[in-house]
DNA sequence: TTAGGGTTAG
């Protein structure tokens, strides 16, 4: 990988000077030269060079050439300059499937999913033809949004096109369905595939893992071992180990890790696999064992690994190890608010309020800000997004009324607001008000209003779900006899009858 | 000559 980037950069520099020399020698570069050179300027490191090439392109009057323009906008998109990319796209006198796909993919790859979807729909209305790259790109955006209805529509379009047998597209569909919360559709696509690549298997395994269905992970993995067409790779093991961890299959996970250690498949465990084992041990409450494991592994622990163990310490209320781990984590990630929040929750669970206050002060001192939490819910074709205490929704009065009604009803059933989830230094009444305004609760209340009984309420959150909101959703599912599916930044929580598929560990 | 393919531990 390192070599590839090195070569690419080298090639970019070479091509650049080659072009410059040609110009100086009186041989002007043409559309072929520019389109090629730009593909070597991708990413942040090639951006300066790319911009220089752009000015040459303008001087040579090639900016509106379709191939040159497509590479140019792709170069900007890959350097995280989506506005520049869009403006190149808008200036193109004619568009084709490649230029349209490049800009849609640009938005999707930067996580600007709504913009990607909007543009896809707009260009389709204008008569854009899609090919498999276009569909794969829009499916990525739909996965990010968890927009199941639109995902199914795109699937239907794919089925009506002559692209439906593309393995790549089917892999995208598996991923889209699983990220949109529908494992059964994902499995349908998987089962219907005449041939599968290792990616197809991995996508399905990751799906089961994220949904916490450990048994299916193991069953599918065993099925994969019997399939002579395909061999597991490093990602397969990651998917299986993580699936075991999320699904609570500790022994199975450890066995599979040992199989890797004994090198049965020629795939050496990487730091990520060690990370999965830390998670596996931590989840099982073996926090000290996990710490020893970290100290003995042949890699320097990353923030992800310490983060996993800190999460385990929070769940199992191990303040001693938690404090140690948090400080290792603060050394690596001093500005990640999530870590401070978990340590604060850990202190709160142990009733160490002075330490909770200290963490809050520390966050202020270091000006660590929490990334704003955001939840959304799809109703038909529309995505409704909520921020904390969001009053921008046209049906806000109804929504806030529903949250209050909900809260009162589940309190009767035993729900107690977990005030330790509020880091602001305010009185208890205020804390409860802040908690009730959490974006997940607004989205859940809106789902309860808008989604007919009998259908699951599917909510997506951009961060890890908060402890109080998780508890709230559990009580809601029982009191209103509703199935709740919550996707957070980590995994799915399927909540039914007051019980969550994550086993309260996340 | 242009987009480019899907899966990755907290």
Tab-separated table of N, CA and C (backbone and C1' of nucleotides) in Angstrom, chain A residues 67 78 131-132 171 175 202 206 238 246, chain B:
chain	number	residue	atom	x	y	z
A	67	UNK	N	-13.953	14.546	-19.999
A	67	UNK	CA	-13.032	13.650	-19.287
A	67	UNK	C	-12.168	14.427	-18.296
A	78	UNK	N	-11.931	14.027	-3.637
A	78	UNK	CA	-11.061	13.152	-2.854
A	78	UNK	C	-10.181	13.948	-1.884
A	131	UNK	N	-25.045	3.458	-14.131
A	131	UNK	CA	-24.410	2.157	-14.323
A	131	UNK	C	-24.104	1.560	-12.947
A	132	UNK	N	-23.324	0.506	-12.863
A	132	UNK	CA	-23.177	-0.154	-11.568
A	132	UNK	C	-22.406	0.680	-10.557
A	171	UNK	N	-23.189	-7.280	-3.530
A	171	UNK	CA	-22.492	-7.051	-2.260
A	171	UNK	C	-22.933	-5.734	-1.629
A	175	UNK	N	-24.879	-5.105	2.048
A	175	UNK	CA	-24.423	-4.102	3.007
A	175	UNK	C	-25.521	-3.076	3.289
A	202	UNK	N	-18.132	-11.682	3.881
A	202	UNK	CA	-17.760	-10.732	4.931
A	202	UNK	C	-18.888	-9.747	5.232
A	206	UNK	N	-20.491	-9.408	8.849
A	206	UNK	CA	-20.479	-8.124	9.567
A	206	UNK	C	-21.911	-7.741	9.953
A	238	UNK	N	-11.957	-10.633	11.456
A	238	UNK	CA	-12.387	-9.474	12.227
A	238	UNK	C	-13.899	-9.523	12.414
A	246	UNK	N	-19.998	-9.096	20.058
A	246	UNK	CA	-21.319	-8.459	20.153
A	246	UNK	C	-22.411	-9.467	20.473
B	1	DT	P	-6.753	4.127	-22.866
B	1	DT	O5'	-6.882	5.597	-22.316
B	1	DT	C5'	-6.989	5.684	-20.959
B	1	DT	C4'	-6.849	7.114	-20.517
B	1	DT	C3'	-7.992	7.532	-19.622
B	1	DT	O3'	-7.667	7.159	-18.304
B	1	DT	C1'	-7.485	9.235	-21.214
B	2	DT	P	-8.769	6.505	-17.449
B	2	DT	O5'	-9.659	7.793	-17.152
B	2	DT	C5'	-9.122	8.900	-16.426
B	2	DT	C4'	-10.239	9.842	-16.082
B	2	DT	C3'	-11.261	9.243	-15.122
B	2	DT	O3'	-10.814	9.395	-13.807
B	2	DT	C1'	-12.353	10.378	-16.914
B	3	DA	P	-10.812	8.210	-12.819
B	3	DA	O5'	-12.324	8.245	-12.340
B	3	DA	C5'	-12.758	9.330	-11.528
B	3	DA	C4'	-14.132	9.040	-11.007
B	3	DA	C3'	-14.218	7.727	-10.221
B	3	DA	O3'	-13.997	8.014	-8.856
B	3	DA	C1'	-15.996	7.908	-11.783
B	4	DG	P	-13.030	7.144	-8.050
B	4	DG	O5'	-13.624	5.660	-8.158
B	4	DG	C5'	-14.808	5.282	-7.470
B	4	DG	C4'	-15.034	3.812	-7.709
B	4	DG	C3'	-13.812	2.959	-7.379
B	4	DG	O3'	-14.196	1.897	-6.535
B	4	DG	C1'	-14.533	2.527	-9.592
B	5	DG	P	-13.924	1.938	-5.111
B	5	DG	O5'	-15.268	1.290	-4.574
B	5	DG	C5'	-16.441	1.337	-5.352
B	5	DG	C4'	-16.848	-0.060	-5.786
B	5	DG	C3'	-16.354	-1.134	-4.855
B	5	DG	O3'	-17.356	-1.346	-3.866
B	5	DG	C1'	-15.988	-1.775	-7.104
B	6	DG	P	-17.492	-0.257	-2.804
B	6	DG	O5'	-18.825	-0.430	-2.011
B	6	DG	C5'	-19.730	-1.503	-2.172
B	6	DG	C4'	-19.419	-2.649	-1.209
B	6	DG	C3'	-18.612	-2.273	0.027
B	6	DG	O3'	-19.473	-2.252	1.152
B	6	DG	C1'	-17.680	-4.216	-0.985
B	7	DT	P	-18.964	-1.517	2.332
B	7	DT	O5'	-18.263	-2.683	3.165
B	7	DT	C5'	-19.097	-3.692	3.718
B	7	DT	C4'	-18.266	-4.782	4.332
B	7	DT	C3'	-17.290	-4.322	5.400
B	7	DT	O3'	-17.986	-4.245	6.618
B	7	DT	C1'	-16.340	-6.006	4.002
B	8	DT	P	-17.795	-3.021	7.553
B	8	DT	O5'	-16.357	-3.270	8.171
B	8	DT	C5'	-16.093	-4.424	8.951
B	8	DT	C4'	-14.725	-4.275	9.569
B	8	DT	C3'	-14.514	-2.924	10.254
B	8	DT	O3'	-14.470	-3.153	11.647
B	8	DT	C1'	-12.626	-3.558	8.950
B	9	DA	P	-15.205	-2.243	12.634
B	9	DA	O5'	-14.698	-2.876	14.014
B	9	DA	C5'	-15.212	-4.118	14.483
B	9	DA	C4'	-14.410	-4.499	15.699
B	9	DA	C3'	-14.510	-3.468	16.822
B	9	DA	O3'	-15.501	-3.898	17.754
B	9	DA	C1'	-12.251	-3.936	16.326
B	10	DG	P	-16.598	-2.910	18.154
B	10	DG	O5'	-15.769	-1.887	19.033
B	10	DG	C5'	-15.112	-2.365	20.207
B	10	DG	C4'	-14.924	-1.189	21.102
B	10	DG	C3'	-16.205	-0.421	21.364
B	10	DG	O3'	-16.515	-0.532	22.741
B	10	DG	C1'	-14.416	1.044	20.817
